[in-house]
Amino acid sequence: MNRTRNGLLFLALFAIIAVGLRAQDAASTAAAGKAAVKDVDPLAMRVLKAVADPVQQAQSFSFKALVSEEDLASNGQLITTFHAVEVTVQRPDKIHVVFRGSGQRVDYYGAPGGAYLYAPDPKLYVSLPGRESIDAALDALKAKDIDVPIGPFLRSNFYALAEKLVNTAYVIGRVKIGDQDVHQLAFTSDDADWQLWVVGGDAPRFVRAEIINKNIEGTPRTTIQFLDWNLNPTLSADDITFNKPADASQIEFIAISGGN
């Protein structure tokens, strides 16, 4: 298989994972140019901080998530796609994410020395520039209009960013997801409306998130169901380091946008 065909195959694989390219069309609203009215319930922010702090302070952590995303098709219909991720983080600069969608598995490894996208079944990989921190890697992806739904929850300053950006914050109340008692919170900002469902107590955790992106046509919704949080995992080098198989082939990553 030549280099061009390898590249097309990898792009086909990469298209089904969460890190999808999206056109960031700025939404024009009647409120443009006006300062948003702030209405922030301090209790909502205290609950958010109580859940965010343990993740931010953990030197390493892992979790799984089921993610659904809506995308606007060319006919104006919102189409929902699903994928699962497994995340392993070692702060401040190492991360391994396993993506499983409708196609083949793709792994992302990030570290200061380099980042890699690897498809284990066809044994194809792409080399990307490394970043000095996970936060910097997320910033670089955002600058390329690459959407990472779980990205905010990986940041070392998640709460500080939320506190800065929110226009409104409310405690909706205690509800059930299945047989689990959770607290429901609702927030708005200039770019997104988002809800969180969290558990408190001795082990506060994010359980579910829903985000509506107001900057993308059709205001698509992303839903994240978090599973299996571990804020003190035992990690080996293999858990967070890309060890290139001898028979793996390197290909080039070509950013494409558009389609149906």
PDB file of C-alpha atoms in Angstrom:
ATOM      1  CA  MET A   1       0.000   0.000   0.000  1.00  0.00           C
ATOM      2  CA  ASN A   2       1.539   3.342  -0.988  1.00  0.00           C
ATOM      3  CA  ARG A   3       1.859   6.408   1.236  1.00  0.00           C
ATOM      4  CA  THR A   4      -1.172   8.176  -0.267  1.00  0.00           C
ATOM      5  CA  ARG A   5      -3.493   5.219   0.210  1.00  0.00           C
ATOM      6  CA  ASN A   6      -2.211   4.743   3.757  1.00  0.00           C
ATOM      7  CA  GLY A   7      -2.994   8.379   4.456  1.00  0.00           C
ATOM      8  CA  LEU A   8      -6.540   8.026   3.136  1.00  0.00           C
ATOM      9  CA  LEU A   9      -7.090   4.895   5.216  1.00  0.00           C
ATOM     10  CA  PHE A  10      -5.926   6.605   8.373  1.00  0.00           C
ATOM     11  CA  LEU A  11      -8.135   9.610   7.671  1.00  0.00           C
ATOM     12  CA  ALA A  12     -11.100   7.279   7.304  1.00  0.00           C
ATOM     13  CA  LEU A  13     -10.289   5.744  10.670  1.00  0.00           C
ATOM     14  CA  PHE A  14      -9.644   9.074  12.311  1.00  0.00           C
ATOM     15  CA  ALA A  15     -12.929  10.524  11.085  1.00  0.00           C
ATOM     16  CA  ILE A  16     -14.955   8.260  13.377  1.00  0.00           C
ATOM     17  CA  ILE A  17     -13.277   9.249  16.619  1.00  0.00           C
ATOM     18  CA  ALA A  18     -14.104  12.097  18.943  1.00  0.00           C
ATOM     19  CA  VAL A  19     -11.333  14.363  17.762  1.00  0.00           C
ATOM     20  CA  GLY A  20     -13.281  15.501  14.706  1.00  0.00           C
ATOM     21  CA  LEU A  21     -12.738  18.607  12.630  1.00  0.00           C
ATOM     22  CA  ARG A  22     -15.653  21.006  12.853  1.00  0.00           C
ATOM     23  CA  ALA A  23     -16.269  24.286  11.099  1.00  0.00           C
ATOM     24  CA  GLN A  24     -16.402  26.960  13.776  1.00  0.00           C
ATOM     25  CA  ASP A  25     -19.036  29.274  12.273  1.00  0.00           C
ATOM     26  CA  ALA A  26     -19.644  32.240  14.581  1.00  0.00           C
ATOM     27  CA  ALA A  27     -23.320  32.544  15.469  1.00  0.00           C
ATOM     28  CA  SER A  28     -24.902  35.979  15.077  1.00  0.00           C
ATOM     29  CA  THR A  29     -27.484  36.779  17.757  1.00  0.00           C
ATOM     30  CA  ALA A  30     -29.647  39.720  18.714  1.00  0.00           C
ATOM     31  CA  ALA A  31     -27.635  40.064  21.907  1.00  0.00           C
ATOM     32  CA  ALA A  32     -24.338  40.471  20.063  1.00  0.00           C
ATOM     33  CA  GLY A  33     -22.233  43.281  21.440  1.00  0.00           C
ATOM     34  CA  LYS A  34     -24.142  43.430  24.722  1.00  0.00           C
ATOM     35  CA  ALA A  35     -22.672  42.341  28.016  1.00  0.00           C
ATOM     36  CA  ALA A  36     -24.258  39.134  29.302  1.00  0.00           C
ATOM     37  CA  VAL A  37     -26.233  39.446  32.512  1.00  0.00           C
ATOM     38  CA  LYS A  38     -24.545  37.541  35.337  1.00  0.00           C
ATOM     39  CA  ASP A  39     -26.703  35.356  37.580  1.00  0.00           C
ATOM     40  CA  VAL A  40     -24.406  32.944  39.380  1.00  0.00           C
ATOM     41  CA  ASP A  41     -25.581  30.899  42.360  1.00  0.00           C
ATOM     42  CA  PRO A  42     -22.584  30.576  44.722  1.00  0.00           C
ATOM     43  CA  LEU A  43     -23.784  27.115  45.747  1.00  0.00           C
ATOM     44  CA  ALA A  44     -23.554  25.882  42.152  1.00  0.00           C
ATOM     45  CA  MET A  45     -19.959  27.087  41.959  1.00  0.00           C
ATOM     46  CA  ARG A  46     -19.068  25.516  45.321  1.00  0.00           C
ATOM     47  CA  VAL A  47     -20.452  22.170  44.179  1.00  0.00           C
ATOM     48  CA  LEU A  48     -18.563  22.462  40.890  1.00  0.00           C
ATOM     49  CA  LYS A  49     -15.328  23.262  42.705  1.00  0.00           C
ATOM     50  CA  ALA A  50     -15.786  20.340  45.101  1.00  0.00           C
ATOM     51  CA  VAL A  51     -16.031  17.959  42.146  1.00  0.00           C
ATOM     52  CA  ALA A  52     -13.322  19.574  40.008  1.00  0.00           C
ATOM     53  CA  ASP A  53     -10.655  19.943  42.708  1.00  0.00           C
ATOM     54  CA  PRO A  54      -9.901  16.215  43.233  1.00  0.00           C
ATOM     55  CA  VAL A  55      -9.361  15.715  39.488  1.00  0.00           C
ATOM     56  CA  GLN A  56      -7.243  18.858  39.142  1.00  0.00           C
ATOM     57  CA  GLN A  57      -5.109  17.916  42.137  1.00  0.00           C
ATOM     58  CA  ALA A  58      -4.571  14.283  41.119  1.00  0.00           C
ATOM     59  CA  GLN A  59      -1.058  13.656  39.789  1.00  0.00           C
ATOM     60  CA  SER A  60      -2.465  10.827  37.716  1.00  0.00           C
ATOM     61  CA  PHE A  61      -5.986   9.655  36.981  1.00  0.00           C
ATOM     62  CA  SER A  62      -8.006   7.542  34.593  1.00  0.00           C
ATOM     63  CA  PHE A  63     -11.609   7.211  33.506  1.00  0.00           C
ATOM     64  CA  LYS A  64     -13.815   5.883  30.739  1.00  0.00           C
ATOM     65  CA  ALA A  65     -16.564   7.764  28.947  1.00  0.00           C
ATOM     66  CA  LEU A  66     -19.378   7.126  26.503  1.00  0.00           C
ATOM     67  CA  VAL A  67     -19.785  10.115  24.193  1.00  0.00           C
ATOM     68  CA  SER A  68     -22.561  11.063  21.782  1.00  0.00           C
ATOM     69  CA  GLU A  69     -22.190  14.031  19.433  1.00  0.00           C
ATOM     70  CA  GLU A  70     -24.602  15.754  17.099  1.00  0.00           C
ATOM     71  CA  ASP A  71     -23.319  17.063  13.757  1.00  0.00           C
ATOM     72  CA  LEU A  72     -25.232  19.105  11.204  1.00  0.00           C
ATOM     73  CA  ALA A  73     -25.589  17.283   7.885  1.00  0.00           C
ATOM     74  CA  SER A  74     -25.704  19.096   4.547  1.00  0.00           C
ATOM     75  CA  ASN A  75     -29.502  18.714   4.468  1.00  0.00           C
ATOM     76  CA  GLY A  76     -29.864  20.513   7.807  1.00  0.00           C
ATOM     77  CA  GLN A  77     -30.519  17.383   9.876  1.00  0.00           C
ATOM     78  CA  LEU A  78     -28.633  16.775  13.111  1.00  0.00           C
ATOM     79  CA  ILE A  79     -26.946  13.364  12.960  1.00  0.00           C
ATOM     80  CA  THR A  80     -25.825  11.649  16.175  1.00  0.00           C
ATOM     81  CA  THR A  81     -22.609   9.651  16.380  1.00  0.00           C
ATOM     82  CA  PHE A  82     -21.304   7.598  19.295  1.00  0.00           C
ATOM     83  CA  HIS A  83     -17.891   6.596  20.555  1.00  0.00           C
ATOM     84  CA  ALA A  84     -16.183   5.413  23.715  1.00  0.00           C
ATOM     85  CA  VAL A  85     -12.927   6.633  25.211  1.00  0.00           C
ATOM     86  CA  GLU A  86     -10.502   5.362  27.822  1.00  0.00           C
ATOM     87  CA  VAL A  87      -8.314   8.094  29.291  1.00  0.00           C
ATOM     88  CA  THR A  88      -5.084   7.817  31.291  1.00  0.00           C
ATOM     89  CA  VAL A  89      -3.362  10.995  32.485  1.00  0.00           C
ATOM     90  CA  GLN A  90      -0.063  11.611  34.243  1.00  0.00           C
ATOM     91  CA  ARG A  91       0.270  15.295  35.023  1.00  0.00           C
ATOM     92  CA  PRO A  92       1.536  17.608  33.858  1.00  0.00           C
ATOM     93  CA  ASP A  93       2.383  16.379  30.388  1.00  0.00           C
ATOM     94  CA  LYS A  94       1.533  12.758  29.548  1.00  0.00           C
ATOM     95  CA  ILE A  95      -1.756  11.374  28.278  1.00  0.00           C
ATOM     96  CA  HIS A  96      -3.045   8.264  26.533  1.00  0.00           C
ATOM     97  CA  VAL A  97      -6.546   8.193  25.055  1.00  0.00           C
ATOM     98  CA  VAL A  98      -8.120   5.151  23.403  1.00  0.00           C
ATOM     99  CA  PHE A  99     -10.943   5.967  20.958  1.00  0.00           C
ATOM    100  CA  ARG A 100     -13.458   3.367  19.822  1.00  0.00           C
ATOM    101  CA  GLY A 101     -16.184   4.439  17.413  1.00  0.00           C
ATOM    102  CA  SER A 102     -17.929   2.866  14.439  1.00  0.00           C
ATOM    103  CA  GLY A 103     -14.589   1.972  12.879  1.00  0.00           C
ATOM    104  CA  GLN A 104     -11.278   0.725  14.181  1.00  0.00           C
ATOM    105  CA  ARG A 105      -9.575   1.651  17.433  1.00  0.00           C
ATOM    106  CA  VAL A 106      -7.296   4.697  17.430  1.00  0.00           C
ATOM    107  CA  ASP A 107      -4.877   5.597  20.253  1.00  0.00           C
ATOM    108  CA  TYR A 108      -3.577   9.077  21.037  1.00  0.00           C
ATOM    109  CA  TYR A 109      -0.340   9.409  23.017  1.00  0.00           C
ATOM    110  CA  GLY A 110       0.816  12.851  24.103  1.00  0.00           C
ATOM    111  CA  ALA A 111       4.095  13.876  25.766  1.00  0.00           C
ATOM    112  CA  PRO A 112       6.597  16.763  25.495  1.00  0.00           C
ATOM    113  CA  GLY A 113       8.864  14.708  23.247  1.00  0.00           C
ATOM    114  CA  GLY A 114       6.132  14.035  20.704  1.00  0.00           C
ATOM    115  CA  ALA A 115       2.516  13.042  20.180  1.00  0.00           C
ATOM    116  CA  TYR A 116       1.222  10.129  18.147  1.00  0.00           C
ATOM    117  CA  LEU A 117      -1.999   8.830  16.660  1.00  0.00           C
ATOM    118  CA  TYR A 118      -1.859   5.067  16.200  1.00  0.00           C
ATOM    119  CA  ALA A 119      -4.336   2.636  14.639  1.00  0.00           C
ATOM    120  CA  PRO A 120      -3.331  -0.799  16.022  1.00  0.00           C
ATOM    121  CA  ASP A 121      -5.159  -3.014  13.508  1.00  0.00           C
ATOM    122  CA  PRO A 122      -3.617  -1.625  10.284  1.00  0.00           C
ATOM    123  CA  LYS A 123      -0.511  -0.580  12.269  1.00  0.00           C
ATOM    124  CA  LEU A 124      -0.467   2.984  10.983  1.00  0.00           C
ATOM    125  CA  TYR A 125       0.686   5.991  12.964  1.00  0.00           C
ATOM    126  CA  VAL A 126       1.013   9.745  12.646  1.00  0.00           C
ATOM    127  CA  SER A 127       3.654  11.817  14.431  1.00  0.00           C
ATOM    128  CA  LEU A 128       2.637  15.227  15.811  1.00  0.00           C
ATOM    129  CA  PRO A 129       4.547  17.941  17.698  1.00  0.00           C
ATOM    130  CA  GLY A 130       4.820  17.356  21.439  1.00  0.00           C
ATOM    131  CA  ARG A 131       3.674  19.973  23.945  1.00  0.00           C
ATOM    132  CA  GLU A 132       5.024  20.948  27.346  1.00  0.00           C
ATOM    133  CA  SER A 133       1.749  20.160  29.116  1.00  0.00           C
ATOM    134  CA  ILE A 134      -1.654  18.599  28.573  1.00  0.00           C
ATOM    135  CA  ASP A 135      -3.182  22.079  28.775  1.00  0.00           C
ATOM    136  CA  ALA A 136      -0.880  23.264  25.967  1.00  0.00           C
ATOM    137  CA  ALA A 137      -1.758  20.224  23.849  1.00  0.00           C
ATOM    138  CA  LEU A 138      -5.462  20.989  24.237  1.00  0.00           C
ATOM    139  CA  ASP A 139      -4.837  24.630  23.315  1.00  0.00           C
ATOM    140  CA  ALA A 140      -3.000  23.517  20.168  1.00  0.00           C
ATOM    141  CA  LEU A 141      -5.884  21.265  19.142  1.00  0.00           C
ATOM    142  CA  LYS A 142      -8.381  24.059  19.762  1.00  0.00           C
ATOM    143  CA  ALA A 143      -6.305  26.410  17.603  1.00  0.00           C
ATOM    144  CA  LYS A 144      -6.707  23.930  14.734  1.00  0.00           C
ATOM    145  CA  ASP A 145     -10.511  23.789  15.272  1.00  0.00           C
ATOM    146  CA  ILE A 146     -10.177  20.194  16.491  1.00  0.00           C
ATOM    147  CA  ASP A 147     -12.945  19.462  18.951  1.00  0.00           C
ATOM    148  CA  VAL A 148     -12.120  17.278  21.968  1.00  0.00           C
ATOM    149  CA  PRO A 149     -15.346  16.835  23.968  1.00  0.00           C
ATOM    150  CA  ILE A 150     -13.587  15.521  27.086  1.00  0.00           C
ATOM    151  CA  GLY A 151     -10.885  18.199  26.860  1.00  0.00           C
ATOM    152  CA  PRO A 152     -12.167  20.585  29.553  1.00  0.00           C
ATOM    153  CA  PHE A 153     -12.181  17.781  32.120  1.00  0.00           C
ATOM    154  CA  LEU A 154      -8.485  17.065  31.455  1.00  0.00           C
ATOM    155  CA  ARG A 155      -7.295  20.591  32.180  1.00  0.00           C
ATOM    156  CA  SER A 156      -5.390  21.531  35.307  1.00  0.00           C
ATOM    157  CA  ASN A 157      -7.439  24.750  35.559  1.00  0.00           C
ATOM    158  CA  PHE A 158     -10.936  23.483  34.757  1.00  0.00           C
ATOM    159  CA  TYR A 159     -12.639  25.298  37.620  1.00  0.00           C
ATOM    160  CA  ALA A 160     -10.815  28.605  37.083  1.00  0.00           C
ATOM    161  CA  LEU A 161     -11.859  28.612  33.421  1.00  0.00           C
ATOM    162  CA  ALA A 162     -15.457  27.792  34.291  1.00  0.00           C
ATOM    163  CA  GLU A 163     -15.547  30.507  36.950  1.00  0.00           C
ATOM    164  CA  LYS A 164     -14.254  33.043  34.430  1.00  0.00           C
ATOM    165  CA  LEU A 165     -16.589  32.098  31.580  1.00  0.00           C
ATOM    166  CA  VAL A 166     -19.970  31.396  33.188  1.00  0.00           C
ATOM    167  CA  ASN A 167     -22.757  33.936  32.866  1.00  0.00           C
ATOM    168  CA  THR A 168     -25.309  31.944  34.837  1.00  0.00           C
ATOM    169  CA  ALA A 169     -24.987  29.007  37.231  1.00  0.00           C
ATOM    170  CA  TYR A 170     -27.839  27.212  38.981  1.00  0.00           C
ATOM    171  CA  VAL A 171     -28.415  24.190  41.181  1.00  0.00           C
ATOM    172  CA  ILE A 172     -31.344  22.334  39.609  1.00  0.00           C
ATOM    173  CA  GLY A 173     -31.534  19.859  42.467  1.00  0.00           C
ATOM    174  CA  ARG A 174     -31.068  16.227  43.378  1.00  0.00           C
ATOM    175  CA  VAL A 175     -32.155  13.726  40.722  1.00  0.00           C
ATOM    176  CA  LYS A 176     -31.572  10.081  39.833  1.00  0.00           C
ATOM    177  CA  ILE A 177     -29.652   8.648  36.899  1.00  0.00           C
ATOM    178  CA  GLY A 178     -30.665   5.022  36.971  1.00  0.00           C
ATOM    179  CA  ASP A 179     -30.342   4.075  40.635  1.00  0.00           C
ATOM    180  CA  GLN A 180     -27.681   6.713  41.375  1.00  0.00           C
ATOM    181  CA  ASP A 181     -28.481   9.900  43.306  1.00  0.00           C
ATOM    182  CA  VAL A 182     -26.802  12.891  41.675  1.00  0.00           C
ATOM    183  CA  HIS A 183     -26.830  16.687  41.846  1.00  0.00           C
ATOM    184  CA  GLN A 184     -27.831  18.480  38.647  1.00  0.00           C
ATOM    185  CA  LEU A 185     -26.153  21.800  37.810  1.00  0.00           C
ATOM    186  CA  ALA A 186     -26.875  24.133  34.875  1.00  0.00           C
ATOM    187  CA  PHE A 187     -24.574  26.796  33.411  1.00  0.00           C
ATOM    188  CA  THR A 188     -24.511  29.218  30.498  1.00  0.00           C
ATOM    189  CA  SER A 189     -21.640  31.084  28.868  1.00  0.00           C
ATOM    190  CA  ASP A 190     -21.213  33.121  25.699  1.00  0.00           C
ATOM    191  CA  ASP A 191     -20.204  30.079  23.646  1.00  0.00           C
ATOM    192  CA  ALA A 192     -22.072  27.187  25.256  1.00  0.00           C
ATOM    193  CA  ASP A 193     -24.866  26.075  27.534  1.00  0.00           C
ATOM    194  CA  TRP A 194     -23.915  23.099  29.672  1.00  0.00           C
ATOM    195  CA  GLN A 195     -25.286  20.860  32.384  1.00  0.00           C
ATOM    196  CA  LEU A 196     -23.476  18.599  34.808  1.00  0.00           C
ATOM    197  CA  TRP A 197     -24.640  15.709  36.948  1.00  0.00           C
ATOM    198  CA  VAL A 198     -22.272  14.997  39.837  1.00  0.00           C
ATOM    199  CA  VAL A 199     -22.034  12.986  43.029  1.00  0.00           C
ATOM    200  CA  GLY A 200     -20.835  14.518  46.278  1.00  0.00           C
ATOM    201  CA  GLY A 201     -19.790  13.050  49.598  1.00  0.00           C
ATOM    202  CA  ASP A 202     -16.334  11.650  50.304  1.00  0.00           C
ATOM    203  CA  ALA A 203     -15.633  10.867  46.642  1.00  0.00           C
ATOM    204  CA  PRO A 204     -17.159  13.625  44.480  1.00  0.00           C
ATOM    205  CA  ARG A 205     -17.142  12.787  40.784  1.00  0.00           C
ATOM    206  CA  PHE A 206     -18.455  13.931  37.421  1.00  0.00           C
ATOM    207  CA  VAL A 207     -21.164  11.504  36.278  1.00  0.00           C
ATOM    208  CA  ARG A 208     -22.623  13.106  33.164  1.00  0.00           C
ATOM    209  CA  ALA A 209     -22.210  16.253  31.076  1.00  0.00           C
ATOM    210  CA  GLU A 210     -24.270  17.814  28.294  1.00  0.00           C
ATOM    211  CA  ILE A 211     -22.876  20.703  26.254  1.00  0.00           C
ATOM    212  CA  ILE A 212     -24.677  22.734  23.594  1.00  0.00           C
ATOM    213  CA  ASN A 213     -22.219  24.595  21.357  1.00  0.00           C
ATOM    214  CA  LYS A 214     -23.755  27.945  20.405  1.00  0.00           C
ATOM    215  CA  ASN A 215     -20.968  28.758  17.932  1.00  0.00           C
ATOM    216  CA  ILE A 216     -21.759  25.900  15.551  1.00  0.00           C
ATOM    217  CA  GLU A 217     -24.711  26.004  13.185  1.00  0.00           C
ATOM    218  CA  GLY A 218     -27.601  23.950  14.518  1.00  0.00           C
ATOM    219  CA  THR A 219     -26.336  24.265  18.129  1.00  0.00           C
ATOM    220  CA  PRO A 220     -25.380  20.581  18.343  1.00  0.00           C
ATOM    221  CA  ARG A 221     -25.397  18.738  21.651  1.00  0.00           C
ATOM    222  CA  THR A 222     -22.582  16.631  23.080  1.00  0.00           C
ATOM    223  CA  THR A 223     -23.327  14.178  25.891  1.00  0.00           C
ATOM    224  CA  ILE A 224     -20.631  12.523  28.004  1.00  0.00           C
ATOM    225  CA  GLN A 225     -21.331   9.687  30.437  1.00  0.00           C
ATOM    226  CA  PHE A 226     -18.345   9.186  32.764  1.00  0.00           C
ATOM    227  CA  LEU A 227     -17.428   5.748  34.123  1.00  0.00           C
ATOM    228  CA  ASP A 228     -14.777   4.157  36.329  1.00  0.00           C
ATOM    229  CA  TRP A 229     -12.987   7.205  37.726  1.00  0.00           C
ATOM    230  CA  ASN A 230      -9.667   6.359  39.394  1.00  0.00           C
ATOM    231  CA  LEU A 231      -7.736   9.271  40.898  1.00  0.00           C
ATOM    232  CA  ASN A 232      -4.800   7.154  42.034  1.00  0.00           C
ATOM    233  CA  PRO A 233      -4.104   4.522  39.369  1.00  0.00           C
ATOM    234  CA  THR A 234      -0.960   2.430  39.295  1.00  0.00           C
ATOM    235  CA  LEU A 235       0.624   3.228  35.942  1.00  0.00           C
ATOM    236  CA  SER A 236       3.449   1.642  33.994  1.00  0.00           C
ATOM    237  CA  ALA A 237       5.416   3.321  31.212  1.00  0.00           C
ATOM    238  CA  ASP A 238       3.475   1.252  28.677  1.00  0.00           C
ATOM    239  CA  ASP A 239       0.212   2.810  29.845  1.00  0.00           C
ATOM    240  CA  ILE A 240       1.181   6.298  28.659  1.00  0.00           C
ATOM    241  CA  THR A 241       4.050   5.805  26.182  1.00  0.00           C
ATOM    242  CA  PHE A 242       3.861   4.954  22.489  1.00  0.00           C
ATOM    243  CA  ASN A 243       6.120   2.010  21.752  1.00  0.00           C
ATOM    244  CA  LYS A 244       6.194   1.806  17.965  1.00  0.00           C
ATOM    245  CA  PRO A 245       5.881  -1.754  16.660  1.00  0.00           C
ATOM    246  CA  ALA A 246       8.663  -2.715  14.288  1.00  0.00           C
ATOM    247  CA  ASP A 247       6.179  -3.371  11.466  1.00  0.00           C
ATOM    248  CA  ALA A 248       4.156  -0.151  11.931  1.00  0.00           C
ATOM    249  CA  SER A 249       4.078   2.343   9.051  1.00  0.00           C
ATOM    250  CA  GLN A 250       4.230   6.112   9.459  1.00  0.00           C
ATOM    251  CA  ILE A 251       1.833   8.221   7.398  1.00  0.00           C
ATOM    252  CA  GLU A 252       1.067  11.910   7.121  1.00  0.00           C
ATOM    253  CA  PHE A 253      -1.902  13.597   8.744  1.00  0.00           C
ATOM    254  CA  ILE A 254      -3.893  15.790   6.365  1.00  0.00           C
ATOM    255  CA  ALA A 255      -6.561  18.010   7.920  1.00  0.00           C
ATOM    256  CA  ILE A 256      -9.799  17.952   5.926  1.00  0.00           C
ATOM    257  CA  SER A 257     -13.160  19.561   6.575  1.00  0.00           C
ATOM    258  CA  GLY A 258     -16.591  19.541   5.041  1.00  0.00           C
ATOM    259  CA  GLY A 259     -18.623  16.562   3.859  1.00  0.00           C
ATOM    260  CA  ASN A 260     -22.161  15.438   4.673  1.00  0.00           C
TER     261      ASN A 260
END
